[in-house]
Short mmCIF file of C-alpha atoms and ligand atoms in Angstrom, two decimals:
data_model
loop_
_atom_site.label_atom_id
_atom_site.label_comp_id
_atom_site.label_asym_id
_atom_site.label_seq_id
_atom_site.Cartn_x
_atom_site.Cartn_y
_atom_site.Cartn_z
CA UNK A 115 178.24 0.90 89.85
CA UNK A 116 174.84 -0.42 90.86
CA UNK A 117 172.03 0.40 88.48
CA UNK A 118 169.86 3.27 89.60
CA UNK A 119 166.44 2.43 90.93
CA UNK A 120 163.53 3.81 88.97
CA UNK A 121 161.52 6.38 90.90
CA UNK A 122 158.00 6.90 89.57
CA UNK A 123 155.47 9.27 91.04
CA UNK A 124 153.08 12.06 90.18
CA UNK A 125 150.14 14.32 90.95
CA UNK A 126 146.75 15.06 89.48
CA UNK A 127 146.65 18.54 87.95
CA UNK A 128 143.49 19.89 89.56
CA UNK A 129 144.95 23.09 90.96
CA UNK A 130 148.16 24.53 92.28
CA UNK A 131 150.17 22.49 94.76
CA UNK A 132 150.19 23.53 98.43
CA UNK A 133 152.49 23.05 101.40
CA UNK A 134 150.63 19.84 102.24
CA UNK A 135 151.86 18.39 98.96
CA UNK A 136 155.31 19.67 99.80
CA UNK A 137 155.67 17.93 103.16
CA UNK A 138 153.65 14.93 101.99
CA UNK A 139 155.78 14.01 99.01
CA UNK A 140 157.56 16.78 97.07
CA UNK A 141 160.23 17.14 99.74
CA UNK A 142 161.12 13.45 99.51
CA UNK A 143 161.13 13.57 95.72
CA UNK A 144 163.59 16.46 95.60
CA UNK A 145 165.89 14.83 98.17
CA UNK A 146 165.81 11.52 96.30
CA UNK A 147 166.45 13.24 92.99
CA UNK A 148 169.44 15.07 94.44
CA UNK A 149 170.87 11.93 96.04
CA UNK A 150 171.72 10.72 92.54
CA UNK A 151 170.70 7.17 93.50
CA UNK A 152 167.55 7.11 91.39
CA UNK A 153 166.28 7.61 87.89
CA UNK A 154 163.21 9.77 88.56
CA UNK A 155 160.07 9.94 86.40
CA UNK A 156 157.51 12.45 87.59
CA UNK A 157 154.12 12.37 85.99
CA UNK A 158 151.47 15.03 85.74
CA UNK A 159 148.47 12.74 85.91
CA UNK A 160 146.00 14.61 83.71
CA UNK A 161 144.25 11.42 82.67
CA UNK A 162 143.62 10.60 86.31
CA UNK A 163 142.42 14.17 86.91
CA UNK A 164 139.58 13.48 84.46
CA UNK A 165 138.34 10.64 86.67
CA UNK A 166 136.94 13.14 89.15
CA UNK A 167 136.89 16.30 87.02
CA UNK A 168 135.48 15.12 83.70
CA UNK A 169 133.25 18.19 83.46
CA UNK A 170 136.05 20.62 84.05
CA UNK A 171 138.60 20.21 81.25
CA UNK A 172 139.61 23.85 81.58
CA UNK A 173 140.71 23.32 85.16
CA UNK A 174 142.87 20.37 84.14
CA UNK A 175 144.29 22.23 81.15
CA UNK A 176 145.21 25.27 83.22
CA UNK A 177 146.56 23.26 86.13
CA UNK A 178 149.04 21.38 83.95
CA UNK A 179 151.37 24.34 83.66
CA UNK A 180 150.81 25.36 87.28
CA UNK A 181 151.85 21.94 88.53
CA UNK A 182 154.84 21.90 86.21
CA UNK A 183 155.89 25.29 87.61
CA UNK A 184 155.34 24.04 91.17
CA UNK A 185 157.62 21.08 90.45
CA UNK A 186 160.33 23.33 89.08
CA UNK A 187 159.83 25.74 91.99
CA UNK A 188 160.47 23.12 94.68
CA UNK A 189 163.63 22.01 92.93
CA UNK A 190 162.65 19.19 90.61
CA UNK A 191 165.37 19.61 88.03
CA UNK A 192 164.58 18.56 84.46
CA UNK A 193 168.24 17.68 83.91
CA UNK A 194 167.94 15.05 86.66
CA UNK A 195 164.25 14.09 86.55
CA UNK A 196 161.96 13.34 83.64
CA UNK A 197 158.76 15.31 84.07
CA UNK A 198 156.05 14.04 81.74
CA UNK A 199 152.35 14.18 80.96
CA UNK A 200 150.25 11.07 81.52
CA UNK A 201 147.95 11.52 78.52
CA UNK A 202 150.98 11.74 76.22
CA UNK A 203 151.76 8.09 76.99
CA UNK A 204 148.81 6.11 75.58
CA UNK A 205 150.53 2.81 76.46
CA UNK A 206 149.41 3.54 80.05
CA UNK A 207 145.80 3.07 78.98
CA UNK A 208 146.69 -0.13 77.19
CA UNK A 209 148.27 -1.72 80.26
CA UNK A 210 145.40 -0.47 82.42
CA UNK A 211 142.97 -2.40 80.27
CA UNK A 212 144.88 -5.66 80.71
CA UNK A 213 145.30 -5.02 84.44
CA UNK A 214 141.53 -4.60 84.80
CA UNK A 215 141.14 -8.32 84.16
CA UNK A 216 143.40 -9.14 87.08
CA UNK A 217 141.36 -7.54 89.84
CA UNK A 218 137.81 -8.07 91.07
CA UNK A 219 135.22 -5.38 91.58
CA UNK A 220 134.97 -6.51 95.20
CA UNK A 221 138.68 -5.90 95.68
CA UNK A 222 138.39 -2.40 94.21
CA UNK A 223 135.49 -1.66 96.51
CA UNK A 224 137.70 -2.39 99.50
CA UNK A 225 140.35 0.21 98.61
CA UNK A 226 140.19 2.55 101.63
CA UNK A 227 141.50 5.63 99.80
CA UNK A 228 138.90 5.27 97.07
CA UNK A 229 136.21 4.72 99.72
CA UNK A 230 137.15 7.93 101.51
CA UNK A 231 137.39 9.91 98.28
CA UNK A 232 133.97 8.68 97.13
CA UNK A 233 132.52 10.09 100.35
CA UNK A 234 134.49 13.34 100.18
CA UNK A 235 133.48 13.97 96.60
CA UNK A 236 129.86 13.15 97.30
CA UNK A 237 129.48 10.82 94.33
CA UNK A 238 126.64 8.94 96.05
CA UNK A 239 125.28 6.31 93.69
CA UNK A 240 126.88 7.94 90.65
CA UNK A 241 130.52 6.96 91.00
CA UNK A 242 132.18 7.42 87.60
CA UNK A 243 133.48 4.02 86.48
CA UNK A 244 136.80 5.62 85.58
CA UNK A 245 137.14 6.97 89.08
CA UNK A 246 136.29 3.64 90.62
CA UNK A 247 139.07 1.91 88.72
CA UNK A 248 141.70 4.65 88.98
CA UNK A 249 143.86 2.57 91.35
CA UNK A 250 144.28 0.12 88.46
CA UNK A 251 145.37 2.88 86.14
CA UNK A 252 147.73 4.13 88.83
CA UNK A 253 149.18 0.63 89.13
CA UNK A 254 149.76 0.68 85.38
CA UNK A 255 151.54 4.04 85.72
CA UNK A 256 153.99 2.52 88.15
CA UNK A 257 154.34 -0.88 86.51
CA UNK A 258 154.87 0.39 82.97
CA UNK A 259 157.92 2.32 84.13
CA UNK A 260 159.06 -0.58 86.30
CA UNK A 261 158.99 1.92 89.15
CA UNK A 262 160.72 0.50 92.20
CA UNK A 263 160.29 3.42 94.56
CA UNK A 264 157.24 5.67 94.75
CA UNK A 265 157.52 8.75 96.96
CA UNK A 266 153.94 9.73 97.82
CA UNK A 267 151.75 10.86 100.70
CA UNK A 268 150.58 8.42 103.37
CA UNK A 269 147.12 8.21 101.78
CA UNK A 270 148.63 6.46 98.75
CA UNK A 271 149.72 3.30 100.57
CA UNK A 272 146.58 1.37 99.48
CA UNK A 273 147.44 2.23 95.85
CA UNK A 274 150.85 0.67 96.28
CA UNK A 275 149.39 -2.43 97.89
CA UNK A 276 147.02 -2.75 94.95
CA UNK A 277 149.91 -2.24 92.51
CA UNK A 278 151.95 -4.99 94.14
CA UNK A 279 148.99 -7.37 93.93
CA UNK A 280 148.44 -6.60 90.26
CA UNK A 281 152.12 -6.99 89.43
CA UNK A 282 152.24 -10.31 91.29
CA UNK A 283 149.18 -11.60 89.46
CA UNK A 284 150.49 -10.39 86.11
CA UNK A 285 153.87 -12.07 86.63
CA UNK A 286 152.14 -15.19 87.89
CA UNK A 287 149.92 -15.47 84.79
CA UNK A 288 152.29 -14.25 82.10
CA UNK A 289 155.89 -14.60 83.23
CA UNK A 290 157.92 -14.15 86.39
CA UNK A 291 160.15 -11.10 86.51
CA UNK A 292 158.43 -9.12 83.77
CA UNK A 293 156.96 -6.39 85.98
CA UNK A 294 158.39 -5.08 89.26
CA UNK A 295 156.75 -4.72 92.68
CA UNK A 296 157.15 -1.14 93.95
CA UNK A 297 157.81 0.20 97.43
CA UNK A 298 156.30 3.43 98.73
CA UNK A 299 158.50 6.12 100.24
CA UNK A 300 156.59 8.10 102.84
CA UNK A 301 157.33 11.22 104.86
CA UNK A 302 158.85 10.89 108.36
CA UNK A 303 156.28 10.07 111.06
CA UNK A 304 154.23 13.07 112.12
CA UNK A 305 155.72 15.27 109.39
CA UNK A 306 153.69 14.26 106.39
CA UNK A 307 150.22 15.51 107.07
CA UNK A 308 149.52 19.15 107.51
CA UNK A 309 146.05 20.27 108.57
CA UNK A 310 144.32 23.27 107.04
CA UNK A 311 144.66 26.84 108.31
CA UNK A 312 141.26 26.44 109.99
CA UNK A 313 142.24 23.28 111.86
CA UNK A 314 140.43 20.95 109.47
CA UNK A 315 142.35 17.67 109.19
CA UNK A 316 142.74 18.14 105.44
CA UNK A 317 144.34 21.03 103.60
CA UNK A 318 142.49 21.47 100.35
CA UNK A 319 141.43 23.90 97.71
CA UNK A 320 137.74 23.19 98.18
CA UNK A 321 137.97 23.97 101.90
CA UNK A 322 139.81 27.19 101.10
CA UNK A 323 142.30 26.51 103.89
CA UNK A 324 145.54 25.98 102.02
CA UNK A 325 148.84 27.79 101.67
CA UNK A 326 150.05 27.44 98.09
CA UNK A 327 153.69 27.13 97.14
CA UNK A 328 153.07 30.04 94.78
CA UNK A 329 151.45 32.37 97.35
CA UNK A 330 153.19 35.73 97.51
CA UNK A 331 154.41 37.22 100.77
CA UNK A 332 151.29 39.29 101.43
CA UNK A 333 149.00 36.35 100.82
CA UNK A 334 151.12 34.20 103.08
CA UNK A 335 150.92 36.73 105.89
CA UNK A 336 147.15 37.17 105.47
CA UNK A 337 146.72 33.42 105.67
CA UNK A 338 149.00 32.95 108.66
CA UNK A 339 147.15 35.77 110.45
CA UNK A 340 143.87 33.93 109.89
CA UNK A 341 145.11 30.65 111.37
CA UNK A 342 143.17 28.80 114.01
CA UNK A 343 144.96 28.95 117.35
CA UNK A 344 143.29 28.58 120.75
CA UNK A 345 139.85 30.16 121.05
CA UNK A 346 140.30 30.37 124.84
CA UNK A 347 143.52 32.33 124.52
CA UNK A 348 141.99 35.78 124.52
CA UNK A 349 144.40 38.12 126.28
CA UNK A 350 148.16 37.87 125.89
CA UNK A 351 148.59 36.98 129.55
CA UNK A 352 146.12 34.07 129.37
CA UNK A 353 147.65 30.59 129.37
CA UNK A 354 147.16 28.99 125.94
CA UNK A 355 146.88 25.52 124.45
CA UNK A 356 149.43 24.29 121.94
CA UNK A 357 147.69 21.04 120.98
CA UNK A 358 145.25 21.63 118.16
CA UNK A 359 146.76 25.09 117.73
CA UNK A 360 147.65 25.33 114.06
CA UNK A 361 150.55 27.73 114.56
CA UNK A 362 152.37 25.21 116.73
CA UNK A 363 151.32 22.31 114.53
CA UNK A 364 152.93 24.07 111.57
CA UNK A 365 156.01 25.04 113.57
CA UNK A 366 156.49 21.40 114.56
CA UNK A 367 156.59 20.52 110.87
CA UNK A 368 158.51 23.46 109.42
CA UNK A 369 160.80 24.90 112.06
CA UNK A 370 164.12 23.11 112.24
CA UNK A 371 164.93 24.96 115.49
CA UNK A 372 163.10 22.51 117.77
CA UNK A 373 164.51 24.08 120.93
CA UNK A 374 163.06 27.43 120.00
CA UNK A 375 159.66 25.81 119.33
CA UNK A 376 159.76 24.07 122.72
CA UNK A 377 160.58 27.41 124.36
CA UNK A 378 157.72 29.19 122.59
CA UNK A 379 155.33 26.42 123.55
CA UNK A 380 156.30 26.68 127.21
CA UNK A 381 155.82 30.45 127.15
CA UNK A 382 152.49 30.18 125.40
CA UNK A 383 151.22 27.60 127.88
CA UNK A 384 152.35 29.69 130.83
CA UNK A 385 150.70 32.82 129.46
CA UNK A 386 152.32 36.00 128.24
CA UNK A 387 152.90 35.13 124.61
CA UNK A 388 150.46 36.64 122.14
CA UNK A 389 149.02 35.03 119.02
CA UNK A 390 150.32 37.86 116.84
CA UNK A 391 153.89 37.19 118.00
CA UNK A 392 153.79 33.49 117.26
CA UNK A 393 152.11 34.13 113.94
CA UNK A 394 154.82 36.59 112.94
CA UNK A 395 157.42 34.00 113.90
CA UNK A 396 155.68 31.26 111.89
CA UNK A 397 155.41 33.62 108.93
CA UNK A 398 159.19 34.11 108.98
CA UNK A 399 159.80 30.36 109.16
CA UNK A 400 157.41 29.60 106.29
CA UNK A 401 158.59 32.49 104.21
CA UNK A 402 162.22 31.39 104.50
CA UNK A 403 161.18 28.05 102.99
CA UNK A 404 158.86 29.46 100.34
CA UNK A 405 160.82 32.51 99.15
CA UNK A 406 163.40 30.57 97.09
CA UNK A 407 160.57 28.54 95.54
CA UNK A 408 158.72 31.71 94.60
CA UNK A 409 161.84 33.04 92.93
CA UNK A 410 162.49 29.90 90.94
CA UNK A 411 158.84 29.77 89.92
CA UNK A 412 158.87 33.35 88.69
CA UNK A 413 161.96 32.69 86.61
CA UNK A 414 160.50 29.64 84.89
CA UNK A 415 157.12 31.35 84.46
CA UNK A 416 158.78 33.99 82.26
CA UNK A 417 159.16 31.44 79.49
CA UNK A 418 156.11 29.21 79.43
CA UNK A 419 156.97 27.87 75.99
CA UNK A 420 160.22 26.53 77.39
CA UNK A 421 158.29 24.80 80.18
CA UNK A 422 155.94 23.23 77.63
CA UNK A 423 158.92 22.13 75.55
CA UNK A 424 160.44 20.56 78.67
CA UNK A 425 157.19 18.63 79.22
CA UNK A 426 157.17 17.57 75.61
CA UNK A 427 160.75 16.29 75.74
CA UNK A 428 160.04 14.54 79.04
CA UNK A 429 156.93 12.93 77.59
CA UNK A 430 158.84 11.69 74.52
CA UNK A 431 161.46 10.12 76.75
CA UNK A 432 158.84 8.61 79.05
CA UNK A 433 156.91 7.22 76.11
CA UNK A 434 159.99 5.51 74.69
CA UNK A 435 160.52 3.76 78.01
CA UNK A 436 156.83 2.85 78.28
CA UNK A 437 156.88 1.36 74.79
CA UNK A 438 159.82 -0.83 75.73
CA UNK A 439 157.94 -2.33 78.66
CA UNK A 440 154.74 -2.59 76.63
CA UNK A 441 156.59 -4.71 74.07
CA UNK A 442 157.73 -7.04 76.84
CA UNK A 443 154.18 -7.15 78.16
CA UNK A 444 152.77 -8.02 74.73
CA UNK A 445 155.37 -10.73 74.24
CA UNK A 446 154.67 -12.19 77.66
CA UNK A 447 150.94 -12.20 76.99
CA UNK A 448 151.41 -13.82 73.59
CA UNK A 449 149.75 -11.00 71.70
CA UNK A 450 152.82 -9.95 69.72
CA UNK A 451 151.51 -11.90 66.74
CA UNK A 452 153.98 -10.63 64.17
CA UNK A 453 157.37 -8.96 64.29
N1 LIG B 661 147.01 9.52 92.79
C1 LIG B 661 148.02 10.53 92.77
C2 LIG B 661 147.38 11.82 93.26
O1 LIG B 661 146.20 11.96 93.30
C3 LIG B 661 148.60 10.81 91.40
C4 LIG B 661 149.20 9.64 90.69
C5 LIG B 661 148.78 9.11 89.51
C6 LIG B 661 150.34 8.87 91.07
N2 LIG B 661 149.55 8.07 89.14
C7 LIG B 661 150.52 7.89 90.07
C8 LIG B 661 151.21 8.91 92.16
C9 LIG B 661 151.54 6.94 90.14
C10 LIG B 661 152.23 7.97 92.21
C11 LIG B 661 152.38 6.98 91.22
O2 LIG B 661 148.09 12.74 93.59
#
């Protein structure tokens, strides 16, 4: 039997996860876990969360359990995947420090994801140094686990490119074959990016336009009702636009019945199909997907101590693996001076 490929991925705990996270990466992670072809490590990146939330330790602390519950809710199964906490593996910081010598400041400045985030977060001239170098720490996350496949959202491709460069340089300086170049696994084209309820390109907590995996039915319906559709579609009999109409954008992503969606689109464009009707339909589609997650979440949430214990066990296992690689790294670098 071929050896299983190591899957390494994670999320910053800065709030609950939403359906954008689900289509962007969680869906792939669950499918890959269940395929049995991988050895998955899934990291709650609390250390990385501090790079842009240093003043809000409470948010990070509280989000840790929420993200863990979201993982369990979507079907990450601790008997198949190792869920662990980044700060519980200090070797990650150690490798980050060595990696920092293998990349130039100019190269970091060119990372398009970091560039965009710096603008979005309004750092101006006061970019935290830790934030600026987080792609290096992310590369260490992947490399220390010898992660071969990394299921993430499309915006993470530059991180993987940077990781491959760092791994190549490391192996070139200290020994071929020590670290492994990873490949990203991205969502199917057109399915991985879900705009906000208001039509904003990005679904996010700060824009208050997200549907959370943990939203209850009433909240879901209130949110779907508020969705941006077609401002020119005033009366039911008016012809409506489906492009830029969030209800149809979401249906394209979530409804497996593509014929039905095509039919609804045609009706809507011809006139005679009301917003309330399509919103009710979308609600049913979304709720069918979210209801089982809600149930699983509620069950796990009953015993938070057990969830914490699961994270603790996962972190112990992850740390053991990280220490193995770190020993190889130290040997390769010639800094294993004794023993
Ligand atoms: N940058 C990712 C995010 O913001 C989280 C992350 C940290 C990650 N380390 C990683 C993802 C390693 C994949 C691999 O969600």
